[in-house]
């Protein structure tokens, strides 16, 4: 009976050590989100609010830009133009984040930020889905939030 509990305890300990190792390995590969993403957001948002598709193509990941057809992008940007000229960018607020590790791409940090914006037409927010891999930050998704867009 002692032998059974000994094996059971060893098995349980092995499972705990395995999960702790996984957590440590993924956290080692992660980046400091507060040092990486907010400066990028401050730089990128004024470019996004030019409502120029070429700026979006430069800032967004391939997956992000291909999420919509060129016709849909033209429609979205035309709608977003209702917001007007950007006046100021507030402090980005981290909504959630995660680190994914794959053999093909290595460690990729994903984060979603909500950023308060002030336009000449009023207040709005932008929700940005960002990714960091190999020293490069890209936008996966852009979502402008404003009552003005509901009209």
C-alpha positions in Angstrom: 0.0 0.0 0.0 2.9 2.3 0.8 4.3 1.6 -2.7 1.0 2.7 -4.3 0.9 6.0 -2.5 4.6 6.5 -3.3 3.9 6.1 -7.0 0.7 8.2 -6.8 2.7 11.0 -5.1 5.5 10.8 -7.6 3.0 10.9 -10.5 1.2 13.9 -9.0 4.4 15.7 -8.4 5.5 15.0 -12.0 2.3 16.6 -13.3 2.7 19.7 -11.2 6.4 20.1 -12.3 5.4 19.7 -15.9 2.8 22.5 -15.7 5.1 24.8 -13.9 7.8 24.2 -16.6 5.3 25.0 -19.3 4.4 28.3 -17.6 8.0 29.2 -17.1 9.0 28.4 -20.7 6.2 30.5 -22.2 6.8 33.4 -19.8 10.5 33.5 -20.7 9.7 33.8 -24.4 7.2 36.7 -23.8 8.0 40.4 -24.0 7.3 43.3 -21.7 4.0 44.4 -23.1 4.1 47.8 -21.4 7.5 48.6 -23.0 6.6 47.3 -26.5 3.0 47.9 -27.4 2.0 51.4 -26.0 4.9 53.2 -27.9 3.9 51.4 -31.1 0.2 52.3 -30.6 1.1 56.0 -30.1 3.1 55.9 -33.4 0.5 53.8 -35.3 -2.8 55.4 -34.4 -2.1 58.7 -36.2 -1.3 56.7 -39.4 -4.5 54.7 -39.1 -6.6 57.8 -38.8 -5.4 59.1 -42.1 -8.0 56.6 -43.4 -5.5 55.6 -46.2 -5.5 51.9 -47.1 -1.7 52.0 -47.8 -1.0 52.9 -44.2 -3.1 50.0 -43.1 -1.2 47.7 -45.4 2.1 48.9 -43.9 1.0 48.5 -40.2 -1.1 45.3 -40.4 -0.2 41.7 -40.5 -0.9 39.7 -43.6 -3.6 37.8 -41.8 -5.2 41.1 -40.6 -5.2 42.8 -44.0 -6.6 39.7 -45.7 -9.5 39.4 -43.2 -11.4 41.7 -45.6 -11.6 42.2 -49.3 -10.3 45.5 -50.9 -13.9 46.5 -51.4 -14.7 45.9 -47.8 -11.7 47.9 -46.7 -12.8 50.8 -48.9 -16.3 50.6 -47.3 -14.8 50.5 -43.8 -12.4 53.4 -44.3 -15.2 55.5 -45.9 -17.3 54.9 -42.8 -14.4 55.6 -40.4 -13.9 59.0 -42.1 -17.0 60.2 -40.3 -14.8 60.4 -37.2 -12.9 63.3 -38.7 -9.4 64.5 -37.8 -7.5 63.0 -34.9 -6.9 65.5 -32.1 -5.3 63.3 -29.4 -4.5 59.7 -28.4 -5.1 58.7 -24.8 -3.4 56.1 -22.7 -3.7 52.5 -24.1 -5.4 50.1 -21.8 -4.4 46.4 -22.0 -7.6 44.2 -22.3 -5.9 40.8 -22.5 -2.8 39.1 -23.8 -1.3 35.7 -24.4 1.9 34.1 -25.6 1.8 31.4 -28.2 4.9 29.2 -29.0 5.2 27.2 -32.2 8.1 25.5 -33.9 7.5 27.4 -37.2 7.2 31.0 -35.8 8.7 30.8 -32.3 7.1 32.8 -29.5 4.4 35.3 -30.6 2.9 37.7 -28.0 -0.7 38.7 -28.8 -2.4 41.6 -27.0 -5.6 43.5 -27.3 -5.6 47.2 -26.3 -8.4 49.7 -26.0 -7.3 53.2 -26.8 -9.3 56.4 -26.1 -9.2 58.9 -29.0 -10.3 62.5 -29.4 -11.4 63.6 -32.9 -12.7 66.9 -34.0 -16.2 65.3 -34.0 -15.9 64.0 -30.4 -14.7 61.1 -28.3 -14.1 57.6 -29.7 -12.1 54.4 -28.9 -10.1 52.1 -31.1 -9.6 48.4 -30.1 -6.3 47.1 -31.5 -5.4 43.4 -31.8 -1.5 43.4 -31.9 1.1 40.7 -32.3 4.9 40.8 -31.6 7.2 38.2 -33.2 10.9 38.4 -34.1 11.2 42.0 -32.9 8.3 43.2 -35.1 4.9 44.5 -34.0 1.9 44.2 -36.3 -1.8 44.9 -36.1 -4.1 42.0 -36.5 -7.4 43.8 -36.1 -8.6 47.4 -35.9 -12.0 48.3 -34.5 -13.1 51.9 -34.1 -15.9 52.4 -31.5 -18.0 55.5 -31.6 -21.7 56.5 -31.4 -21.0 58.5 -34.6 -20.4 55.3 -36.6 -23.9 54.1 -35.7 -25.7 56.8 -37.6 
